[in-house]
Coordinates of C-alpha atoms and ligand atoms in Angstrom, one line a residue:
M1073 CA 44.2 90.9 87.3
G1074 CA 47.6 91.8 88.6
V1075 CA 51.1 91.2 87.3
H1076 CA 51.3 87.9 89.3
E1077 CA 48.1 86.5 87.8
E1078 CA 49.3 87.5 84.3
K1079 CA 52.6 85.7 84.8
Q1080 CA 50.6 82.7 86.2
L1081 CA 48.4 82.6 83.1
A1082 CA 51.4 82.8 80.8
V1083 CA 53.3 80.0 82.5
E1084 CA 50.2 77.7 82.6
A1085 CA 49.9 78.2 78.8
A1086 CA 53.6 77.6 78.1
G1087 CA 54.0 74.8 80.7
V1088 CA 51.9 72.3 78.6
L1089 CA 54.6 72.5 75.9
V1090 CA 56.9 70.4 78.1
Q1091 CA 56.2 66.8 77.1
N1092 CA 57.6 63.4 78.1
G1093 CA 61.1 62.7 76.8
M1094 CA 62.0 66.3 76.2
R1095 CA 65.2 68.1 77.1
V1096 CA 64.1 71.5 78.4
G1097 CA 66.1 74.6 79.3
L1098 CA 64.8 76.7 82.2
G1099 CA 65.4 80.5 82.4
T1100 CA 65.7 82.6 85.5
G1101 CA 63.4 85.0 87.4
T1102 CA 60.1 85.2 89.1
T1103 CA 58.1 84.1 86.1
V1104 CA 60.2 81.1 85.6
G1105 CA 59.7 80.4 89.4
L1106 CA 56.0 80.1 88.7
L1107 CA 56.7 77.9 85.7
L1108 CA 58.7 75.5 88.0
E1109 CA 55.6 75.1 90.2
V1110 CA 53.4 74.3 87.1
L1111 CA 56.0 71.7 86.0
A1112 CA 56.2 70.2 89.5
R1113 CA 52.4 69.8 89.4
R1114 CA 52.3 68.2 85.9
R1115 CA 55.5 66.1 86.4
P1116 CA 56.4 65.5 82.8
N1117 CA 59.0 62.8 82.3
A1118 CA 61.5 65.4 81.0
V1119 CA 65.1 66.4 81.9
F1120 CA 65.9 70.0 82.5
V1121 CA 69.0 72.3 82.4
A1122 CA 69.0 75.5 84.4
S1123 CA 70.3 78.8 83.4
S1124 CA 71.3 79.8 86.9
P1125 CA 72.1 78.3 90.3
R1126 CA 68.9 79.9 91.6
T1127 CA 66.7 78.1 89.1
E1128 CA 68.7 74.9 89.6
V1129 CA 68.2 74.9 93.3
A1130 CA 64.5 75.7 93.0
A1131 CA 63.8 73.1 90.3
R1132 CA 65.6 70.4 92.3
A1133 CA 63.7 71.3 95.4
L1134 CA 60.4 70.8 93.5
G1135 CA 61.6 67.4 92.4
L1136 CA 62.5 68.2 88.7
D1137 CA 65.3 66.2 87.1
V1138 CA 68.0 68.9 86.5
Q1139 CA 71.1 67.8 84.7
P1140 CA 74.3 69.8 84.1
F1141 CA 74.3 71.6 80.7
G1142 CA 77.5 70.1 79.3
C1143 CA 76.3 66.7 78.2
F1144 CA 73.4 67.8 75.8
D1145 CA 74.3 69.3 72.5
R1146 CA 70.7 70.3 71.8
L1147 CA 67.6 71.1 73.8
D1148 CA 64.0 70.5 72.5
L1149 CA 62.6 73.5 74.3
A1150 CA 63.6 76.4 76.5
I1151 CA 61.3 78.7 78.5
D1152 CA 62.3 82.0 80.0
G1153 CA 61.1 85.4 81.1
A1154 CA 62.0 88.8 79.7
D1155 CA 62.5 92.4 81.0
Q1156 CA 61.3 94.2 77.9
I1157 CA 59.5 93.0 74.8
A1158 CA 59.4 95.3 71.8
P1159 CA 56.6 95.1 69.1
D1160 CA 59.2 93.9 66.6
G1161 CA 60.2 91.0 68.8
W1162 CA 63.4 92.3 70.2
L1163 CA 63.9 91.5 73.9
I1164 CA 66.0 92.8 76.7
K1165 CA 66.9 90.2 79.3
G1166 CA 69.3 89.9 82.2
G1167 CA 67.5 91.8 85.0
G1168 CA 68.6 88.9 87.1
G1169 CA 72.1 88.9 85.7
A1170 CA 71.7 85.5 84.1
H1171 CA 71.6 86.5 80.5
T1172 CA 74.8 84.9 79.4
R1173 CA 73.7 81.4 80.4
E1174 CA 70.1 82.2 79.3
K1175 CA 71.3 83.0 75.8
I1176 CA 73.4 79.9 75.6
V1177 CA 70.3 77.9 76.6
A1178 CA 68.0 79.8 74.2
V1179 CA 70.4 79.3 71.2
A1180 CA 70.7 75.6 72.0
A1181 CA 66.9 75.1 72.0
E1182 CA 64.9 74.0 69.0
R1183 CA 62.1 76.2 70.3
F1184 CA 62.7 79.2 72.6
V1185 CA 59.5 80.3 74.4
V1186 CA 59.2 83.6 76.3
V1187 CA 56.7 84.0 79.2
A1188 CA 55.8 87.4 80.6
D1189 CA 53.2 89.7 82.0
A1190 CA 51.9 92.7 80.1
T1191 CA 54.2 95.2 81.9
K1192 CA 57.1 93.7 79.9
R1193 CA 55.6 95.0 76.6
V1194 CA 57.3 98.3 75.6
A1195 CA 56.8 100.6 72.6
T1196 CA 60.6 100.8 72.2
L1197 CA 63.4 99.1 74.0
H1198 CA 65.3 101.4 76.5
A1199 CA 68.3 101.3 78.8
P1200 CA 69.5 99.6 80.9
V1201 CA 70.8 96.8 78.8
P1202 CA 72.4 94.2 81.1
L1203 CA 75.9 93.1 80.3
E1204 CA 78.3 90.5 81.6
L1205 CA 81.9 91.7 81.5
S1206 CA 85.2 90.0 81.8
R1207 CA 86.9 90.9 85.1
F1208 CA 90.2 90.9 83.1
G1209 CA 90.6 94.4 81.7
L1210 CA 87.4 95.7 83.3
A1211 CA 88.4 99.3 83.5
A1212 CA 89.4 99.4 79.8
T1213 CA 86.2 97.7 78.8
L1214 CA 84.2 100.2 80.9
R1215 CA 86.0 103.1 79.2
E1216 CA 85.2 101.6 75.8
L1217 CA 81.5 101.3 76.8
E1218 CA 81.3 104.9 78.1
S1219 CA 77.7 104.7 79.5
C1220 CA 78.0 101.7 81.7
E1221 CA 77.7 101.0 85.4
V1222 CA 78.8 97.9 87.3
R1223 CA 75.8 96.5 89.1
D1224 CA 75.9 96.0 92.8
A1225 CA 75.4 92.3 92.4
P1226 CA 77.3 89.1 92.8
S1227 CA 79.5 87.9 89.9
S1228 CA 77.9 85.5 87.4
P1229 CA 78.5 81.8 88.1
D1230 CA 81.2 81.9 85.4
G1231 CA 83.0 84.8 87.3
G1232 CA 81.8 87.6 85.0
V1233 CA 81.0 91.1 86.3
I1234 CA 77.3 92.1 85.9
A1235 CA 76.9 95.6 84.6
D1236 CA 74.3 97.8 82.8
Y1237 CA 74.7 99.8 79.6
H1238 CA 72.9 103.1 79.8
G1239 CA 73.3 104.4 76.3
T1240 CA 70.6 104.7 73.7
V1241 CA 68.9 101.6 72.3
A1242 CA 67.5 103.2 69.2
D1243 CA 68.8 100.5 66.9
P1244 CA 69.0 97.2 68.9
R1245 CA 70.6 95.3 66.0
E1246 CA 73.4 97.8 65.6
L1247 CA 73.8 98.1 69.4
A1248 CA 74.0 94.3 69.7
R1249 CA 76.6 94.1 66.9
W1250 CA 78.7 96.9 68.6
L1251 CA 78.5 95.3 72.1
S1252 CA 79.4 91.8 70.7
A1253 CA 82.5 93.3 69.0
I1254 CA 83.9 94.6 72.3
P1255 CA 86.2 91.7 73.6
G1256 CA 85.6 92.4 77.3
V1257 CA 81.8 92.0 76.8
V1258 CA 81.1 88.4 77.6
A1259 CA 77.4 88.8 76.7
H1260 CA 74.7 91.4 76.4
G1261 CA 71.0 91.2 77.2
L1262 CA 69.7 92.0 73.8
F1263 CA 67.9 89.0 72.3
A1264 CA 67.1 89.2 68.6
P1265 CA 63.6 88.3 67.3
E1266 CA 64.9 85.4 65.2
L1267 CA 66.0 83.7 68.5
V1268 CA 62.4 83.7 69.9
S1269 CA 60.0 81.1 68.6
E1270 CA 57.0 82.0 70.7
L1271 CA 55.8 84.5 73.2
F1272 CA 53.1 83.9 75.9
V1273 CA 52.1 87.2 77.5
G1274 CA 49.4 87.4 80.2
V1275 CA 47.3 90.4 79.4
G1276 CA 44.5 90.8 82.0
A1277 CA 42.6 87.5 82.0
A1278 CA 43.9 86.5 78.6
V1279 CA 47.1 85.1 77.2
H1280 CA 48.4 86.6 74.0
H1281 CA 50.3 84.0 72.1
T1282 CA 52.6 85.1 69.3
S1283 CA 54.7 82.7 67.2
R1284 CA 57.4 83.6 64.7
G1285 CA 54.8 83.0 62.0
G1286 CA 52.3 85.5 63.5
T1287 CA 49.7 85.9 66.3
Q1288 CA 47.5 82.8 67.1
Ligands
5RP847 C1 67.0 87.1 84.3 C2 66.1 87.5 83.3 C3 64.6 87.3 83.6 O1 64.0 86.5 82.7 C4 64.0 88.7 83.5 O2 64.7 89.6 84.4 C5 62.5 88.7 83.9 O3 62.4 88.4 85.3 P1 61.0 88.2 86.0 O4 60.4 87.0 85.5 O5 61.4 88.1 87.5 O6 60.2 89.5 85.7 O7 66.4 87.8 82.2 O8 68.3 87.3 84.0

């Protein structure tokens, strides 16, 4: 079993959570791309919001009903990928530079579900931590951050500069607190365990399902 198959197994398992009548947030990335295909096959009578233009275009092309995220104050479910998953449930996201909108979607969801292949499991989180920075005062923010590099990537859909923090991630909660306190940091890619309801990780031919209450 390769990475692709592990992703496929994870999204097949998570895709059944999408039921008729739900409002569902969609993340960004290759794993979410596979999820969109599962949803297009199952065709639940649900409405979707997308965390990136890339996901929005792909979901619409597959016939999913994508609505702007401005009219719903709550989502029933959101499903997204991750770059790193630590044993204590901390995540790093934003490899695709979509972490600001992904976090807005995750926080709005009653149930935030992460889908991944086994390569995303790490013993401890490590750099880079994706950031979105305000263009205003960018040089001053970069000075404050010290170990940070602007990514050679397009701006976010909200005009933010995508960058990567390369300092130590020994204490993710403390790092998240410090990054959030810097005004020029629009959002960072650290996702706290309390945000994550469930994880579906493809491991070989199996799917490891973990919920906030413990492994199932
Ligand atoms: C995008 C993300 C993605 O969820 C993360 O990078 C995982 O991507 P993939 O499913 O392609 O491995 O956070 O900003």
